[in-house]
Short mmCIF file of C-alpha atoms in Angstrom, two decimals:
data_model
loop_
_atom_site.label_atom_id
_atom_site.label_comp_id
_atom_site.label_asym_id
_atom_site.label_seq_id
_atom_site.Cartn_x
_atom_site.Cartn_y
_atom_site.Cartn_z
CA UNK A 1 2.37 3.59 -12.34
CA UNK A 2 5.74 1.99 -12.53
CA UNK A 3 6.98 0.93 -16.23
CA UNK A 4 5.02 -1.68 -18.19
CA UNK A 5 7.38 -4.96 -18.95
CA UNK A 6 6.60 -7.73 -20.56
CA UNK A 7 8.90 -10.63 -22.34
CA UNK A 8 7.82 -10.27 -25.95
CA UNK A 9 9.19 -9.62 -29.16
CA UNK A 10 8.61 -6.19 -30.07
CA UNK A 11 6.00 -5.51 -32.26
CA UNK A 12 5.99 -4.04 -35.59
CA UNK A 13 3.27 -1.73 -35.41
CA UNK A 14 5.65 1.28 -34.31
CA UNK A 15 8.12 3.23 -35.46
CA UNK A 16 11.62 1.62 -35.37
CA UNK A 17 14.49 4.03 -34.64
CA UNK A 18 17.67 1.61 -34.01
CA UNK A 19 18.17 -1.85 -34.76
CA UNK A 20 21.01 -4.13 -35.54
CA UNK A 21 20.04 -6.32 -38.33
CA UNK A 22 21.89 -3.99 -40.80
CA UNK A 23 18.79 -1.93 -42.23
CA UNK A 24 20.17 1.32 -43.43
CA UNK A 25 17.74 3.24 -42.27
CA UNK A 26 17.83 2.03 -38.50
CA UNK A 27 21.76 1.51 -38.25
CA UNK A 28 23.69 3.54 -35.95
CA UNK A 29 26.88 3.41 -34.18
CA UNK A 30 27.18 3.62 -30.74
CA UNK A 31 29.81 4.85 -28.86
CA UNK A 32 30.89 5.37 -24.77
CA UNK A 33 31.56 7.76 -22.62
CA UNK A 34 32.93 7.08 -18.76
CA UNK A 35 32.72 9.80 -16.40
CA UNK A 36 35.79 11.72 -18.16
CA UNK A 37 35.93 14.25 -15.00
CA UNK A 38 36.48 15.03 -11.39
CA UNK A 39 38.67 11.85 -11.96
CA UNK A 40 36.39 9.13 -12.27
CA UNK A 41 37.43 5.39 -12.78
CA UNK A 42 33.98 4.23 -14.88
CA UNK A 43 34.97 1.68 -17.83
CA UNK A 44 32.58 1.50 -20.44
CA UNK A 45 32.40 -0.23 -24.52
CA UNK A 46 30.09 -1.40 -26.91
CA UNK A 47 30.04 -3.65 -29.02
CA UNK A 48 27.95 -5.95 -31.60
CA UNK A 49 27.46 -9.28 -31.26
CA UNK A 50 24.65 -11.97 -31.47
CA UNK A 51 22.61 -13.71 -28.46
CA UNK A 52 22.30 -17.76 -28.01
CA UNK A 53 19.45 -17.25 -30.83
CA UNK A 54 22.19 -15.91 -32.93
CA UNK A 55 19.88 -12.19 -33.06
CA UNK A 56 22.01 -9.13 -33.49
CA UNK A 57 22.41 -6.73 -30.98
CA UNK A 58 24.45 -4.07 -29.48
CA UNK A 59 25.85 -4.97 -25.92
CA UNK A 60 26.97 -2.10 -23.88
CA UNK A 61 29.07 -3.37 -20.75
CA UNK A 62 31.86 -2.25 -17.93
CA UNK A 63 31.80 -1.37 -14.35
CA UNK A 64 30.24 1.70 -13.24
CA UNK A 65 33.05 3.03 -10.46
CA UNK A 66 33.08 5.56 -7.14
CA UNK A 67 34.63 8.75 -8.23
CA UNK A 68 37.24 9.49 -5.52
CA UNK A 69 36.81 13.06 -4.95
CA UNK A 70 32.88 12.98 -5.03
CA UNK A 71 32.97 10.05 -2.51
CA UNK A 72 29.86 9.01 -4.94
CA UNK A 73 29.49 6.83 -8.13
CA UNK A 74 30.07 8.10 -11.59
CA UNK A 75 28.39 7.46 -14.80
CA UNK A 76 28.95 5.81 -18.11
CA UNK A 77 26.99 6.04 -21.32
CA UNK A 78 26.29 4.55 -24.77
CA UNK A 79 25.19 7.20 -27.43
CA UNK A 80 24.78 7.45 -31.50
CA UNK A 81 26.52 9.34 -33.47
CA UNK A 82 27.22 13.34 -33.95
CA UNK A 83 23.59 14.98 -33.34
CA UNK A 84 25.26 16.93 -36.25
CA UNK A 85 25.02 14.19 -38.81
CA UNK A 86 22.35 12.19 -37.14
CA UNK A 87 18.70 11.38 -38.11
CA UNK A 88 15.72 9.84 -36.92
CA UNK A 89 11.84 9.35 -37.65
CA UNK A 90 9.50 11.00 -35.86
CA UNK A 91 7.73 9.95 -32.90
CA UNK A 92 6.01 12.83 -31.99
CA UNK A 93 2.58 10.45 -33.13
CA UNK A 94 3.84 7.73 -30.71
CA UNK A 95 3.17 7.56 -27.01
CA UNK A 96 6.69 6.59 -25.60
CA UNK A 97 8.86 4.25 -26.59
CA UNK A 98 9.52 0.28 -26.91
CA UNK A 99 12.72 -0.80 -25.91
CA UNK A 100 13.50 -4.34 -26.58
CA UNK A 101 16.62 -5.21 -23.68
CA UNK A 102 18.06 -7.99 -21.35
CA UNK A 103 20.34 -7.53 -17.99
CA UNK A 104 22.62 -9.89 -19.12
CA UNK A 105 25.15 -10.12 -16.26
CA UNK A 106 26.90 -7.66 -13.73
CA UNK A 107 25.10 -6.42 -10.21
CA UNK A 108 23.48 -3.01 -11.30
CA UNK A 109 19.44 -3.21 -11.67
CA UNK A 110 18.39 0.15 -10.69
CA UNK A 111 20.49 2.52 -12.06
CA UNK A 112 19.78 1.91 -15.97
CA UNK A 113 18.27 4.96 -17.75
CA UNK A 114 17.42 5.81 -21.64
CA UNK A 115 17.92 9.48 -22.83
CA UNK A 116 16.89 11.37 -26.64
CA UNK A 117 19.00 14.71 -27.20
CA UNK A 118 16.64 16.63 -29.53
CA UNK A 119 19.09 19.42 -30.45
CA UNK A 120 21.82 19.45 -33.52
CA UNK A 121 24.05 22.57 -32.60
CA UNK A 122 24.14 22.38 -28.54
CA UNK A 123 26.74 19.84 -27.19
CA UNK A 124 25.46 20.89 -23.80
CA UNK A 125 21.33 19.72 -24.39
CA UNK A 126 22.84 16.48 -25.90
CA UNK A 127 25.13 16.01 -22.46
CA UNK A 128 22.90 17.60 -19.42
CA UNK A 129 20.14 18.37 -20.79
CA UNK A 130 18.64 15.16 -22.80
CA UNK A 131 15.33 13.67 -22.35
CA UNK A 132 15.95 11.03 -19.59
CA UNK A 133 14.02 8.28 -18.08
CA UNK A 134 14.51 5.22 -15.40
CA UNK A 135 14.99 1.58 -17.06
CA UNK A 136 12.87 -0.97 -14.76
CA UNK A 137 15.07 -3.87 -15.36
CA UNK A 138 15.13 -7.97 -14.17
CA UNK A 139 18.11 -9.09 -12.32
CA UNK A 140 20.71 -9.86 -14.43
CA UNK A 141 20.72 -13.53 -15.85
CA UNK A 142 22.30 -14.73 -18.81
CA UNK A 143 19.35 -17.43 -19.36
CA UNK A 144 16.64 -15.40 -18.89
CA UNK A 145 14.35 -14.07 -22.48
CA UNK A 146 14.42 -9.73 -22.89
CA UNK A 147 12.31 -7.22 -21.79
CA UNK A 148 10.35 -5.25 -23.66
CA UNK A 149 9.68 -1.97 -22.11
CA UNK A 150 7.03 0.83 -22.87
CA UNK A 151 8.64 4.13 -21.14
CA UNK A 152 5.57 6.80 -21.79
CA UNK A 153 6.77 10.24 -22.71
CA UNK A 154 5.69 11.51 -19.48
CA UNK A 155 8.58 9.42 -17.81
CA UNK A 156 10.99 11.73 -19.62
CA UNK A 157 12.07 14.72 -18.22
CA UNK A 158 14.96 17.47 -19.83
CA UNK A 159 15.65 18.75 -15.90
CA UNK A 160 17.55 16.30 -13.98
CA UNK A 161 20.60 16.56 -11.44
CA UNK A 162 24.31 15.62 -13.44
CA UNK A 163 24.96 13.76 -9.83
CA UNK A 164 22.61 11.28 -10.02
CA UNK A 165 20.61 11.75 -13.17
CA UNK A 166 17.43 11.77 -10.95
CA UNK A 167 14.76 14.08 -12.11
CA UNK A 168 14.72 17.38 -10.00
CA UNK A 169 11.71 18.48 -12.17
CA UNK A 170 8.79 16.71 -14.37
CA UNK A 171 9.14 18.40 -18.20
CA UNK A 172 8.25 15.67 -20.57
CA UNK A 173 9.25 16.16 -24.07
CA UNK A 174 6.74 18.28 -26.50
CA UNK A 175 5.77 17.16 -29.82
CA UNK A 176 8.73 19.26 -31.59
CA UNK A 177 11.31 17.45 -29.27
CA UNK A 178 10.03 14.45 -30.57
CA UNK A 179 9.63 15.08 -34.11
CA UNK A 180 13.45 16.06 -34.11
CA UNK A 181 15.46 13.68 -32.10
CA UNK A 182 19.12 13.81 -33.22
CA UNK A 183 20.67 11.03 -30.37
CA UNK A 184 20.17 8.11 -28.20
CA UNK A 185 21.49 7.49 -25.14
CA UNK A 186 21.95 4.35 -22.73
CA UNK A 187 23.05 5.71 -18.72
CA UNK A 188 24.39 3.70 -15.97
CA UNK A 189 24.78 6.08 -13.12
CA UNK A 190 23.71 6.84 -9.70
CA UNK A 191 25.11 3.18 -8.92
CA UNK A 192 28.14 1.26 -8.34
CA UNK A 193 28.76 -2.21 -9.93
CA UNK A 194 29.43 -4.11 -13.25
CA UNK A 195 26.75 -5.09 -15.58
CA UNK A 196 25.93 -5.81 -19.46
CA UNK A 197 22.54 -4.87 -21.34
CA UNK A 198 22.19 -6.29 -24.70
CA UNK A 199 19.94 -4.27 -26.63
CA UNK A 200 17.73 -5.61 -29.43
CA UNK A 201 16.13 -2.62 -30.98
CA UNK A 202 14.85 0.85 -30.14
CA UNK A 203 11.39 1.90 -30.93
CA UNK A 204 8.52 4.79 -30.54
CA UNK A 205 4.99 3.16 -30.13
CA UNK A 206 2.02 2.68 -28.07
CA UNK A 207 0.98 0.94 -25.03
CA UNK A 208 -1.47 -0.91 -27.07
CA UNK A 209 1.27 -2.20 -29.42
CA UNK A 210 1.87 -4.98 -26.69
CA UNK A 211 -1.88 -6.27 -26.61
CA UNK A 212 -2.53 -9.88 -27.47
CA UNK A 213 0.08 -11.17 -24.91
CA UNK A 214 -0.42 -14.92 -23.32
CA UNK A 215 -2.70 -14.63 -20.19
CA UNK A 216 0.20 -15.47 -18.31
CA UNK A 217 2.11 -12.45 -19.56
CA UNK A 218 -0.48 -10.23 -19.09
CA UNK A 219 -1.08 -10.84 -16.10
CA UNK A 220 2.84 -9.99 -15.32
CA UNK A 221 2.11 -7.21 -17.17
CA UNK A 222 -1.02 -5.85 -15.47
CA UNK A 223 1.14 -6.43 -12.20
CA UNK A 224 4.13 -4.19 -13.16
CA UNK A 225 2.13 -1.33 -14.43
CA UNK A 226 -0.11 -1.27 -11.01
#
């Protein structure tokens, strides 16, 4: 079953764990990283800013390079803060999470993921060892509405190759993992090409939580998650 995506606001039956609208308990900075070794040539930022709607959001953008001496593309990433100093609700109730997002521009479609680090004293766990899942994204267009995605827990996995971020084992996170989770992440890797994501808000929920869509959007729905 691929990842269910429909283009609706997210609901508010769930557990919100970032947004940018300023609420103090859902405000975190984000940061980059861009494949700092084996000399890689990855250029990453984030930033906020507001959509056409004039909505909030955090837009993480750059151009996801080959690294020369791997002959194979790097990786960039967007994270929150210190896993030190960082807090979230738990989720471990929830079934995955709801993450409101739109390919704004740039080439790259397939090589989006979303990690959780679920540790506060390994920098390790919070670098190669997160909770990582594939981002079904549209093609970018800067006209087109956002996606909201359900990603089930059992997309996640904490054992995947630091090549390609592709799983090389299925271990979804337990309950503890998810009633501690310290970081977020947002990957590009395994690709080469530009692209910008806005991203609305960050959420742990339920598949049901998107019931009550138009026919016509359930329908896309029903499609997607065949």
């Amino acid at each position: 079953m691929s990842l269910l995506s429909v283009l609706l606001p997210l609901p508010h039956a769930y557990v919100p764990l970032a947004t940018f609208d300023g609420a103090a308990s859902t405000t975190h900075k984000f940061t980059t990283e861009s494949d700092p070794v084996m000399g890689g040539r990855s250029t990453s930022s984030w930033h906020l800013t507001k959509d056409a709607a004039g909505t909030p959001i955090g837009r993480f953008s750059g151009v996801c390079r080959i690294v020369p001496s791997l002959r194979a593309p790097g990786f960039v990433f967007a994270l929150t803060g210190s896993p030190l100093l960082s807090s979230f609700p738990d989720a471990s109730a929830e079934d995955g999470l709801l993450l409101k997002l739109k390919n704004a521009a740039g080439n790259v479609t397939d090589g989006y993921k979303f990690a959780f680090c679920d540790s506060r004293i390994n920098p390790y766990r919070c670098q190669f060892g997160t909770f990582k899942a594939d981002l079904k994204l549209a093609p970018a267009s800067a006209a087109a509405a956002p996606q909201t995605l359900f990603v089930p827990w059992s997309r996640f996995s904490d054992k995947w190759s630091p090549a390609t971020g592709e799983h090389t084992a299925e271990q979804p996170p337990k309950p503890s993992s998810l009633a501690s989770i310290t970081q977020l992440q947002v990957w590009v890797e395994g690709v080469a090409g530009e692209f910008a994501l806005d991203v609305y808000e960050v959420g742990a929920g339920k598949a049901s939580d998107l019931d009550g869509a138009p026919p016509a959007v359930s329908q896309t729905a029903a499609a997607l998650a065949a």
